[in-house]
Structure formats: structure tokens, C-alpha cells
Coordinates of N, CA and C and ligand atoms in Angstrom, one line a residue:
M1 N 39.9 -21.1 -16.7 CA 40.4 -19.9 -17.4 C 41.2 -18.8 -16.4
F2 N 42.8 -18.7 -16.3 CA 43.2 -17.7 -15.5 C 43.4 -15.5 -14.6
Y3 N 42.4 -15.3 -15.8 CA 41.6 -14.2 -15.9 C 40.4 -14.5 -15.6
G4 N 40.6 -15.3 -15.6 CA 38.5 -15.3 -15.7 C 37.5 -13.9 -16.6
Q5 N 36.2 -14.0 -16.4 CA 34.9 -12.7 -16.9 C 35.9 -11.9 -17.3
Q6 N 36.1 -10.7 -18.1 CA 36.3 -9.1 -18.1 C 35.4 -8.7 -18.6
E7 N 34.7 -7.5 -18.1 CA 33.6 -6.7 -18.7 C 34.7 -4.8 -18.3
P8 N 34.2 -4.1 -19.2 CA 34.2 -2.7 -20.1 C 34.2 -1.8 -18.6
S9 N 35.9 -0.5 -17.9 CA 35.3 -0.4 -17.1 C 35.4 1.1 -17.1
F10 N 35.5 1.0 -18.8 CA 34.3 2.6 -19.8 C 33.3 2.2 -19.6
P11 N 33.0 4.0 -20.3 CA 31.4 3.5 -20.7 C 31.4 3.0 -22.5
T12 N 30.8 2.1 -22.9 CA 30.7 1.9 -24.3 C 30.5 2.8 -25.5
E13 N 28.9 2.8 -25.3 CA 28.6 3.8 -26.3 C 29.2 5.4 -26.4
P14 N 29.4 5.1 -27.8 CA 31.0 6.6 -28.2 C 30.4 7.8 -27.7
Y15 N 29.6 8.0 -27.5 CA 29.7 9.5 -26.6 C 29.8 9.9 -25.3
E16 N 29.5 8.4 -25.5 CA 29.9 9.1 -23.4 C 31.4 8.1 -23.3
F17 N 31.9 7.2 -24.1 CA 33.2 7.2 -24.0 C 34.3 8.3 -23.4
L18 N 33.6 9.1 -24.9 CA 34.4 9.9 -25.3 C 34.6 11.5 -24.2
V19 N 33.1 11.3 -23.3 CA 32.7 12.2 -22.4 C 33.8 11.7 -20.5
W20 N 33.9 9.5 -20.4 CA 34.4 10.0 -20.0 C 36.4 10.0 -19.9
W21 N 36.5 10.2 -21.5 CA 38.0 9.9 -21.0 C 38.5 11.4 -20.7
Y22 N 37.7 12.3 -21.0 CA 38.0 13.9 -20.9 C 37.9 14.3 -19.5
C23 N 37.1 12.8 -18.9 CA 36.9 13.3 -16.7 C 37.8 13.0 -16.3
G24 N 39.0 12.7 -16.6 CA 40.6 12.4 -16.5 C 41.7 12.9 -17.0
Y25 N 42.7 13.6 -16.4 CA 44.4 13.8 -16.8 C 45.0 13.6 -15.5
P26 N 46.2 12.7 -15.6 CA 46.3 12.0 -17.4 C 45.6 11.0 -17.1
A27 N 44.8 10.3 -18.7 CA 43.3 9.8 -18.4 C 43.8 8.3 -18.6
S28 N 43.2 7.2 -17.4 CA 43.3 6.0 -16.7 C 41.9 6.0 -16.0
D29 N 42.1 4.5 -16.7 CA 40.7 4.2 -16.0 C 40.1 4.7 -14.1
P30 N 41.4 4.7 -13.7 CA 41.0 5.3 -12.1 C 40.5 7.3 -12.4
A31 N 41.0 8.0 -13.3 CA 41.0 9.0 -13.1 C 40.2 9.7 -13.7
C32 N 39.6 9.0 -15.1 CA 38.3 9.2 -15.6 C 36.5 8.5 -14.6
S33 N 37.1 6.8 -14.6 CA 36.2 7.0 -13.6 C 35.7 8.1 -12.7
K34 N 36.5 8.4 -11.8 CA 36.6 9.5 -10.7 C 35.9 10.5 -11.3
G35 N 36.5 10.8 -12.4 CA 35.8 13.1 -13.0 C 34.4 12.0 -13.5
W36 N 34.1 11.0 -13.8 CA 33.3 10.4 -14.4 C 31.5 10.3 -13.3
A37 N 32.6 10.3 -12.3 CA 31.5 10.3 -11.4 C 30.7 10.8 -10.9
N38 N 32.2 11.7 -10.6 CA 31.8 13.4 -10.0 C 30.4 14.2 -10.5
L39 N 30.7 14.5 -12.6 CA 30.7 14.7 -13.4 C 29.3 14.4 -13.1
T40 N 28.7 13.7 -13.3 CA 27.5 12.7 -13.9 C 26.7 13.2 -12.4
R41 N 27.3 12.7 -12.0 CA 27.0 13.9 -10.3 C 26.0 15.0 -9.7
E42 N 27.3 15.8 -10.4 CA 27.2 16.9 -10.7 C 26.4 18.1 -11.5
I43 N 26.9 17.4 -13.1 CA 26.8 17.9 -14.0 C 24.8 17.1 -14.8
G44 N 26.2 16.3 -14.9 CA 25.0 15.1 -16.2 C 26.0 14.7 -17.8
I45 N 26.1 14.4 -18.3 CA 26.7 14.2 -19.4 C 26.4 14.4 -21.0
E46 N 24.6 15.3 -21.1 CA 24.8 15.1 -22.2 C 24.5 16.7 -22.8
P47 N 24.6 16.3 -23.5 CA 25.0 16.9 -24.2 C 24.6 19.1 -23.7
E48 N 23.6 19.1 -23.7 CA 22.3 19.6 -23.8 C 22.9 20.7 -21.9
K49 N 23.0 19.4 -21.7 CA 23.7 19.9 -20.6 C 25.0 20.5 -19.7
L50 N 25.8 20.4 -21.3 CA 26.6 20.3 -20.5 C 27.8 21.5 -21.4
L51 N 26.8 22.3 -22.0 CA 26.8 23.2 -22.5 C 25.9 24.3 -21.4
K52 N 24.6 23.6 -20.9 CA 24.6 24.8 -19.9 C 25.3 25.1 -18.1
A53 N 25.9 24.3 -18.8 CA 26.5 24.6 -16.9 C 27.7 25.6 -16.7
K54 N 27.5 26.6 -15.8 CA 29.0 27.1 -16.1 C 30.6 26.5 -16.4
A55 N 31.6 27.7 -17.1 CA 32.3 26.9 -17.4 C 32.7 27.2 -15.9
S56 N 32.7 28.1 -15.0 CA 33.5 27.0 -13.4 C 33.0 26.0 -13.1
K57 N 31.7 25.8 -13.2 CA 31.1 25.0 -12.5 C 31.4 23.5 -12.8
L58 N 31.4 23.4 -15.0 CA 32.4 22.9 -15.4 C 34.0 22.2 -14.7
S59 N 34.5 23.1 -14.5 CA 35.8 22.7 -14.2 C 35.6 22.1 -12.5
A60 N 35.3 22.9 -12.4 CA 35.4 22.4 -11.1 C 34.5 21.0 -10.0
A61 N 33.7 20.8 -11.1 CA 33.2 18.8 -11.4 C 34.2 18.8 -12.0
L62 N 34.9 18.4 -12.9 CA 36.2 17.9 -13.4 C 37.8 17.2 -12.7
K63 N 37.8 18.2 -11.7 CA 39.0 18.7 -10.2 C 39.2 17.0 -10.2
A64 N 37.5 15.9 -9.9 CA 38.7 15.0 -8.6 C 38.5 14.6 -10.4
G65 N 39.1 14.8 -11.3 CA 39.9 13.6 -12.4 C 41.5 13.7 -12.5
G66 N 41.6 14.9 -11.7 CA 43.3 14.5 -12.3 C 43.5 16.7 -12.4
M67 N 44.3 17.4 -13.6 CA 44.6 18.4 -13.8 C 44.7 18.0 -15.0
V68 N 44.6 19.7 -14.6 CA 44.2 21.0 -16.1 C 42.7 19.9 -16.3
P69 N 41.5 20.8 -15.3 CA 40.1 21.0 -14.9 C 40.1 21.8 -16.1
E70 N 39.7 22.7 -16.5 CA 39.6 23.4 -16.9 C 39.6 23.3 -18.7
L71 N 40.2 23.1 -19.9 CA 41.1 22.8 -20.5 C 40.4 21.4 -20.6
R72 N 40.1 20.8 -19.4 CA 39.2 19.0 -21.0 C 37.8 19.6 -20.4
A73 N 37.3 20.3 -19.4 CA 35.5 21.2 -19.5 C 35.7 22.4 -20.7
E74 N 36.6 22.9 -21.3 CA 36.6 23.6 -22.8 C 36.6 22.2 -24.2
R75 N 37.6 20.5 -23.2 CA 37.5 20.3 -24.1 C 35.4 19.1 -24.6
L76 N 35.5 19.6 -23.2 CA 33.9 18.6 -22.9 C 32.8 19.4 -22.8
R77 N 32.8 20.5 -23.7 CA 32.0 21.4 -24.9 C 32.4 22.0 -25.3
E78 N 33.1 21.3 -26.4 CA 34.1 21.2 -27.5 C 33.1 20.0 -28.5
V79 N 33.0 18.7 -27.7 CA 32.4 18.4 -27.4 C 31.3 17.9 -28.0
A80 N 30.5 18.3 -26.5 CA 28.7 18.4 -27.2 C 28.4 19.7 -28.2
M81 N 28.9 20.8 -28.4 CA 28.2 20.4 -29.5 C 28.9 20.2 -30.9
R82 N 30.0 19.4 -30.9 CA 29.9 19.2 -32.3 C 29.2 17.8 -32.0
V83 N 29.5 17.2 -31.5 CA 27.8 15.4 -31.4 C 26.5 16.5 -31.7
Q84 N 26.1 17.8 -30.8 CA 24.7 18.4 -31.5 C 24.7 18.7 -32.7
D85 N 25.7 19.3 -33.9 CA 25.9 20.1 -34.2 C 26.2 19.9 -35.8
E86 N 27.8 19.1 -36.0 CA 27.8 17.6 -36.8 C 26.9 16.4 -36.7
F87 N 26.5 16.3 -35.1 CA 26.2 14.3 -35.0 C 24.8 14.2 -34.9
A88 N 23.8 16.0 -35.4 CA 22.8 16.1 -35.3 C 21.7 14.9 -34.0
G89 N 23.4 15.4 -32.8 CA 23.3 14.4 -30.9 C 23.0 13.2 -31.5
D90 N 23.5 12.2 -32.2 CA 24.0 11.0 -32.5 C 25.0 11.0 -33.3
L91 N 26.4 11.0 -31.5 CA 27.4 10.2 -32.7 C 27.1 8.6 -33.0
R92 N 26.9 8.1 -32.6 CA 27.3 6.8 -33.0 C 26.1 6.0 -34.4
A93 N 25.4 6.9 -34.6 CA 24.7 6.9 -36.0 C 25.6 7.6 -36.8
G94 N 26.3 8.3 -36.6 CA 27.3 8.6 -37.4 C 28.7 8.5 -37.8
L95 N 29.5 7.8 -37.1 CA 30.0 6.7 -37.0 C 29.7 5.5 -38.1
V96 N 28.1 4.3 -38.3 CA 27.8 4.1 -39.5 C 28.6 4.8 -40.6
G97 N 29.6 3.4 -41.6 CA 29.7 3.2 -42.7 C 30.7 3.4 -43.2
P98 N 31.7 3.8 -43.6 CA 33.1 3.2 -43.9 C 34.0 3.5 -43.2
I99 N 34.7 2.6 -42.3 CA 35.4 2.6 -41.3 C 37.1 3.6 -40.8
P100 N 37.7 3.7 -42.7 CA 38.1 4.7 -42.7 C 37.3 6.1 -42.2
Q101 N 36.7 5.9 -43.0 CA 36.5 7.5 -42.1 C 35.3 7.4 -40.9
A102 N 35.2 6.8 -40.6 CA 34.8 6.7 -38.8 C 35.7 6.7 -37.8
R103 N 37.1 5.9 -39.1 CA 38.1 6.7 -37.8 C 38.2 8.1 -38.1
K104 N 38.7 8.7 -38.9 CA 39.1 9.7 -39.7 C 38.4 10.7 -38.6
K105 N 36.4 10.6 -38.4 CA 35.5 11.5 -37.7 C 36.2 11.9 -35.8
L106 N 36.4 10.1 -35.6 CA 37.2 10.3 -34.1 C 38.2 10.6 -33.7
K107 N 39.5 11.0 -34.6 CA 40.7 10.9 -34.8 C 40.4 12.8 -35.0
S108 N 39.2 13.4 -35.3 CA 39.6 14.8 -35.7 C 38.8 15.2 -34.0
F109 N 38.4 14.7 -32.2 CA 37.9 15.4 -31.7 C 39.2 14.6 -30.6
P110 N 39.5 16.9 -30.2 CA 40.9 16.0 -29.0 C 41.8 14.6 -28.2
S111 N 43.1 14.4 -28.5 CA 43.2 13.1 -27.7 C 42.8 12.2 -28.5
I112 N 42.3 12.0 -29.6 CA 41.5 10.3 -29.5 C 42.8 10.8 -31.6
A113 N 43.9 9.2 -30.3 CA 44.7 8.3 -32.5 C 43.8 6.7 -32.0
D114 N 44.2 6.4 -33.1 CA 43.9 5.3 -33.8 C 43.7 4.2 -32.5
P115 N 44.4 4.0 -31.6 CA 43.8 2.7 -30.3 C 42.4 3.3 -28.8
G116 N 43.0 5.2 -29.7 CA 41.2 5.3 -29.2 C 40.2 5.2 -30.1
A117 N 40.1 5.3 -31.1 CA 39.1 5.9 -32.0 C 38.8 4.1 -32.3
D118 N 39.3 3.3 -32.3 CA 39.5 1.9 -32.7 C 38.2 0.5 -31.2
R119 N 39.5 1.6 -30.5 CA 38.5 0.9 -29.0 C 37.1 1.2 -29.0
I120 N 37.1 2.7 -29.2 CA 35.5 3.4 -30.0 C 34.7 2.5 -30.4
L121 N 35.6 2.0 -32.0 CA 34.5 1.4 -33.0 C 34.2 0.0 -32.6
L122 N 35.3 -0.5 -31.9 CA 34.3 -2.0 -31.6 C 33.5 -2.3 -29.7
F123 N 33.8 -0.8 -29.1 CA 32.7 -1.7 -28.0 C 32.1 -1.1 -28.3
G124 N 31.8 -0.4 -29.1 CA 30.6 0.7 -29.1 C 29.6 0.2 -30.6
G125 N 30.3 -2.1 -31.0 CA 29.4 -2.4 -31.9 C 28.7 -2.2 -32.5
I126 N 30.5 -1.4 -33.4 CA 29.9 -0.2 -34.9 C 31.0 -1.2 -35.9
S127 N 32.1 -2.0 -35.5 CA 32.9 -2.7 -36.1 C 33.5 -3.2 -35.6
A128 N 33.5 -5.1 -35.7 CA 34.8 -5.6 -34.6 C 35.8 -6.0 -34.9
I129 N 36.9 -4.4 -35.1 CA 37.8 -4.5 -35.5 C 38.7 -4.5 -33.6
A130 N 39.8 -5.1 -35.3 CA 41.1 -6.5 -33.9 C 41.9 -4.8 -33.0
A131 N 41.4 -3.9 -32.6 CA 41.3 -2.7 -31.6 C 42.2 -3.4 -30.6
V132 N 43.3 -2.7 -29.8 CA 44.0 -3.4 -28.6 C 44.7 -2.4 -27.8
P133 N 44.5 -2.5 -26.0 CA 44.5 -1.3 -25.5 C 45.9 0.0 -25.8
S134 N 46.0 1.0 -26.4 CA 46.4 1.3 -26.3 C 48.4 1.6 -25.4
N135 N 48.1 0.9 -24.4 CA 48.9 1.0 -23.4 C 50.1 0.0 -22.8
C136 N 48.9 -1.1 -23.5 CA 49.1 -3.2 -24.0 C 50.1 -3.2 -25.6
V137 N 50.1 -2.6 -26.3 CA 50.8 -2.6 -26.9 C 51.6 -3.6 -27.8
H138 N 53.1 -3.4 -25.0 CA 54.1 -4.1 -25.9 C 54.0 -5.7 -25.9
V139 N 53.2 -5.9 -25.0 CA 52.2 -7.4 -24.7 C 52.0 -8.0 -26.1
I140 N 51.9 -7.9 -26.9 CA 52.3 -9.0 -28.2 C 53.2 -8.4 -28.7
D141 N 53.4 -7.4 -29.3 CA 55.6 -7.2 -29.6 C 56.0 -7.8 -29.1
R142 N 56.0 -8.8 -27.0 CA 57.0 -9.3 -27.2 C 57.2 -11.3 -27.5
I143 N 55.5 -10.7 -27.5 CA 55.1 -12.6 -27.8 C 55.8 -12.5 -29.4
L144 N 55.9 -11.5 -30.7 CA 56.3 -12.1 -31.4 C 58.2 -12.3 -31.2
H145 N 58.1 -10.9 -31.1 CA 59.9 -10.3 -31.2 C 60.5 -10.7 -29.8
P146 N 62.2 -11.3 -30.5 CA 62.4 -11.4 -29.1 C 63.4 -9.2 -28.5
R147 N 63.2 -9.1 -29.1 CA 63.5 -7.4 -28.7 C 62.5 -6.3 -29.2
E148 N 61.7 -5.2 -28.1 CA 60.8 -4.8 -27.8 C 61.1 -4.0 -30.2
S149 N 60.1 -3.9 -29.6 CA 59.9 -3.1 -31.2 C 60.1 -1.1 -30.3
Q150 N 60.9 -0.2 -31.5 CA 60.8 1.6 -31.1 C 59.4 2.4 -31.7
N151 N 59.0 1.3 -32.7 CA 58.2 2.6 -33.2 C 56.7 2.2 -33.1
Y152 N 56.1 2.6 -32.7 CA 55.3 2.1 -31.3 C 53.9 2.3 -32.6
S153 N 53.9 2.8 -33.9 CA 52.8 2.9 -34.9 C 53.0 1.6 -35.9
A154 N 54.1 1.6 -35.7 CA 54.0 -0.1 -36.4 C 53.2 -1.1 -35.7
A155 N 54.6 -1.0 -34.4 CA 53.9 -2.0 -33.3 C 52.3 -2.0 -33.1
Y156 N 51.2 -1.4 -33.5 CA 49.5 -1.1 -32.6 C 49.2 -2.1 -34.0
R157 N 50.0 -1.9 -35.2 CA 49.4 -2.5 -36.4 C 49.5 -3.4 -36.6
E158 N 51.2 -3.4 -36.4 CA 51.1 -5.9 -36.3 C 50.4 -6.0 -35.6
A159 N 50.0 -5.6 -34.2 CA 49.6 -5.9 -32.9 C 47.7 -6.6 -32.9
Q160 N 47.5 -5.3 -33.8 CA 46.5 -5.8 -34.6 C 45.9 -6.7 -36.0
R161 N 47.2 -7.0 -36.8 CA 46.5 -7.9 -37.7 C 47.2 -9.4 -36.8
A162 N 48.0 -9.7 -35.7 CA 48.6 -11.0 -35.3 C 47.3 -11.3 -34.9
L163 N 46.2 -10.2 -33.4 CA 44.9 -10.6 -32.9 C 43.8 -10.7 -34.8
A164 N 43.9 -9.7 -35.7 CA 42.5 -10.5 -36.6 C 42.9 -11.9 -37.1
A165 N 44.4 -12.2 -37.3 CA 44.8 -13.6 -37.6 C 44.2 -14.2 -36.5
E166 N 44.1 -14.2 -35.7 CA 43.7 -15.9 -34.8 C 42.4 -16.2 -34.4
L167 N 41.8 -14.4 -34.1 CA 40.1 -14.6 -34.0 C 39.6 -14.0 -34.9
P168 N 37.9 -14.3 -33.9 CA 37.0 -14.7 -35.8 C 36.7 -13.4 -35.2
E169 N 35.9 -12.5 -36.8 CA 36.2 -11.1 -36.6 C 34.5 -11.4 -35.4
K170 N 34.7 -11.3 -34.9 CA 32.9 -10.8 -33.8 C 33.6 -9.9 -32.4
F171 N 32.4 -9.4 -32.6 CA 32.6 -8.2 -31.3 C 33.2 -9.2 -30.3
D172 N 32.0 -10.9 -29.7 CA 32.8 -11.3 -28.7 C 34.5 -11.6 -28.4
A173 N 34.8 -12.7 -29.2 CA 36.2 -12.5 -28.4 C 36.8 -11.5 -29.2
R174 N 36.8 -10.6 -29.8 CA 37.5 -9.3 -30.4 C 37.5 -8.4 -28.9
T175 N 36.0 -8.5 -28.4 CA 36.3 -7.5 -26.7 C 37.3 -8.1 -26.6
R176 N 37.1 -9.2 -26.2 CA 37.0 -10.0 -25.2 C 38.5 -10.3 -25.3
A177 N 39.6 -10.5 -26.4 CA 41.1 -10.6 -25.7 C 41.5 -8.9 -25.8
Y178 N 40.6 -7.9 -26.3 CA 40.9 -6.3 -26.0 C 40.9 -6.4 -24.8
L179 N 40.3 -7.0 -23.1 CA 39.5 -6.7 -22.1 C 41.2 -7.5 -21.4
L180 N 41.5 -8.9 -21.7 CA 42.1 -10.1 -21.2 C 44.2 -9.4 -21.6
L181 N 43.6 -8.9 -22.9 CA 45.9 -7.9 -22.4 C 45.6 -6.8 -21.9
K182 N 44.5 -6.1 -21.7 CA 44.5 -5.6 -20.8 C 44.9 -5.3 -18.9
K183 N 44.7 -6.6 -18.8 CA 44.4 -6.8 -17.7 C 45.9 -7.6 -17.4
H184 N 46.2 -8.3 -18.8 CA 47.6 -9.0 -18.7 C 49.1 -7.9 -19.1
G185 N 48.4 -6.8 -19.6 CA 49.5 -5.9 -19.5 C 49.6 -5.3 -18.2
Q186 N 48.9 -5.1 -17.1 CA 48.4 -4.6 -16.3 C 48.6 -5.1 -15.2
E187 N 48.4 -6.9 -14.9 CA 49.4 -7.0 -14.0 C 50.1 -8.2 -14.1
I188 N 50.9 -8.8 -15.1 CA 52.3 -9.3 -15.1 C 53.2 -9.3 -16.1
C189 N 52.2 -9.3 -17.7 CA 53.5 -7.8 -18.9 C 53.7 -6.7 -18.4
K190 N 54.4 -6.4 -17.4 CA 54.1 -5.0 -17.6 C 55.0 -4.0 -17.7
R191 N 55.8 -3.2 -18.9 CA 55.3 -2.3 -19.1 C 57.2 -2.9 -18.7
T192 N 57.5 -2.4 -17.2 CA 58.4 -2.3 -16.6 C 58.5 -4.0 -15.9
K193 N 59.8 -5.2 -16.2 CA 59.9 -6.1 -14.7 C 58.6 -6.6 -15.3
P194 N 58.7 -7.6 -16.6 CA 57.1 -8.2 -16.3 C 57.6 -9.6 -15.7
K195 N 56.3 -9.3 -15.3 CA 56.5 -11.5 -14.2 C 56.6 -12.3 -15.3
C196 N 57.7 -12.9 -15.9 CA 57.3 -13.4 -16.4 C 57.3 -15.3 -15.8
E197 N 57.8 -15.4 -14.9 CA 57.9 -16.9 -14.5 C 56.1 -16.8 -14.1
M198 N 55.6 -16.1 -14.1 CA 54.0 -16.2 -13.5 C 52.8 -15.8 -14.7
C199 N 53.6 -16.1 -16.0 CA 53.2 -15.3 -17.1 C 52.7 -16.8 -18.3
P200 N 51.3 -17.5 -18.0 CA 50.4 -18.2 -19.2 C 50.6 -18.2 -20.0
V201 N 51.7 -17.6 -20.7 CA 52.0 -17.7 -21.8 C 53.3 -17.9 -22.6
S202 N 54.1 -17.6 -21.2 CA 56.1 -17.4 -21.5 C 56.5 -18.3 -22.3
S203 N 56.2 -19.9 -22.8 CA 55.6 -21.0 -23.4 C 55.7 -20.4 -25.4
Q204 N 54.8 -19.7 -25.6 CA 55.1 -18.8 -27.0 C 55.9 -17.8 -26.6
C205 N 57.0 -17.0 -25.6 CA 56.6 -15.9 -26.1 C 58.7 -16.1 -26.7
A206 N 58.8 -15.0 -27.0 CA 60.1 -14.7 -28.3 C 60.5 -14.2 -26.9
F207 N 59.8 -12.9 -26.5 CA 60.5 -11.7 -26.2 C 61.3 -13.1 -24.8
F208 N 60.7 -14.0 -23.8 CA 60.9 -14.9 -23.0 C 62.0 -15.9 -23.2
A209 N 61.8 -16.2 -24.3 CA 62.6 -17.5 -24.7 C 64.0 -16.9 -24.9
A210 N 63.8 -15.4 -25.1 CA 65.7 -14.6 -26.1 C 66.1 -13.8 -24.4
A211 N 64.7 -14.0 -23.3 CA 65.7 -14.1 -22.4 C 66.0 -15.2 -21.6
G212 N 65.9 -15.9 -21.6 CA 65.6 -17.7 -20.9 C 67.7 -17.9 -21.2
Ligands
SF4_301 S1 56.8 -14.4 -20.7 FE1 56.7 -12.7 -19.8 S2 56.9 -10.9 -21.5 FE2 56.5 -12.5 -22.5 S3 54.0 -12.3 -22.3 FE3 54.8 -13.6 -20.7 S4 55.0 -11.4 -19.5 FE4 55.0 -9.7 -21.3

């Protein structure tokens, strides 16, 4: 197997994922993980702990995750308050039901768009949706087309449809596809200068065929 077994580098429980997401800015696995490690050590992540902490202490704990810690501290408090008030302390339970509604609820949180909402629904075990890593939409776009799309939303939806058509509607198949796409986009099919010469799917890639 080219990339081997992959494990999520982020918390999969929906509330924890939201907290992790605001732990770093610009949001990336290393930045969010750094802020998360500090936050869990200094304050904790439960809504009551986030709401009880002084704003200055919260933003100081988030500094390890990068820029605008004060704004991220405010966002965390907003998430904690909403999860307590609107979801009775259980965000995951509030997402069970029709997927368009669950997606809408998730997108009402700051900086959560379709890719983030889909990732939460898939990894949270709520819907075996064909989520695509937000920064790797170009991978499927390139496999399908000789030229890259200029329309991110359309490319995201097309990538989802392509994955859904190829994979069974099962959590293990779709989480694995998500993690492999992420790895492939980070290591070989990079945004700029893809390493096509070492790519295991180059024979099926329209972008590569057009370049050759
Ligand atoms: S052949 Fe190149 S462009 Fe196509 S998927 Fe592989 S790395 Fe990406």
C-alpha cells in the first residue's frame, strides 16, 4: 500500500473538533495541535471551563497556535456558550437528523464552510458523507480534468460526487479516502509543483496526460 494506514491528526468528536479548529490560526494541523495541547493543559476544553476562564488567560493559552489569539478566544467562548445553550451541552446529539439541517447548524459557527461541516459529519460518525479535504480538492480536479477548475465550490461538489460514485457509503471507506487524499495532496500532488513522476495514479490522471 503506497501510503499505509492513516490516522486522523485532529479530534473526531464534533465539539472537540470545533475547539481544535479555533486553537490555531492560520488553521493547519501543526498550528491547531499546538494551541490544542496548550489549551488542554492550561485550561481544559469543556464548555464550563472555557466559559469560566478569564479572557486574558484563554488568549494566552491560545498564543501557541498562532495569530489573533484574542479573537480565537472569543470564538471559543461563543462555541462553548452555544453548545451549552442551543445544544444542551451535546453538539453531536444536536447534529443527528437530516443532513442539510446538520450542515446548516455547523456552518453557523465561525469559519466553518461546507468542507469543515462535511468533515465533522463524516469523522464524527454522523453521516458517511463523501467529504474532501478543503485544501486537496485540486487532487481530484486534476485527475478528472486536463486543466484545473477556477470555481472552488463547483470543484468541491464534483470531487464529492466522484468519491461517492467510487466508494461504498461506509464510514471506514470514506474516512480512509479522506485521509489518503490529504496525504497525497500534502506530499505528492502539491498545490504548486506536483511530483507527478512519483505519483501512483498518474496513469489515470487527465492533468498529467495533458502535460505529457
Ligand atoms: S499525476 Fe500529478 S497531477 Fe495527477 S494526481 Fe498525480 S501528482 Fe497530481
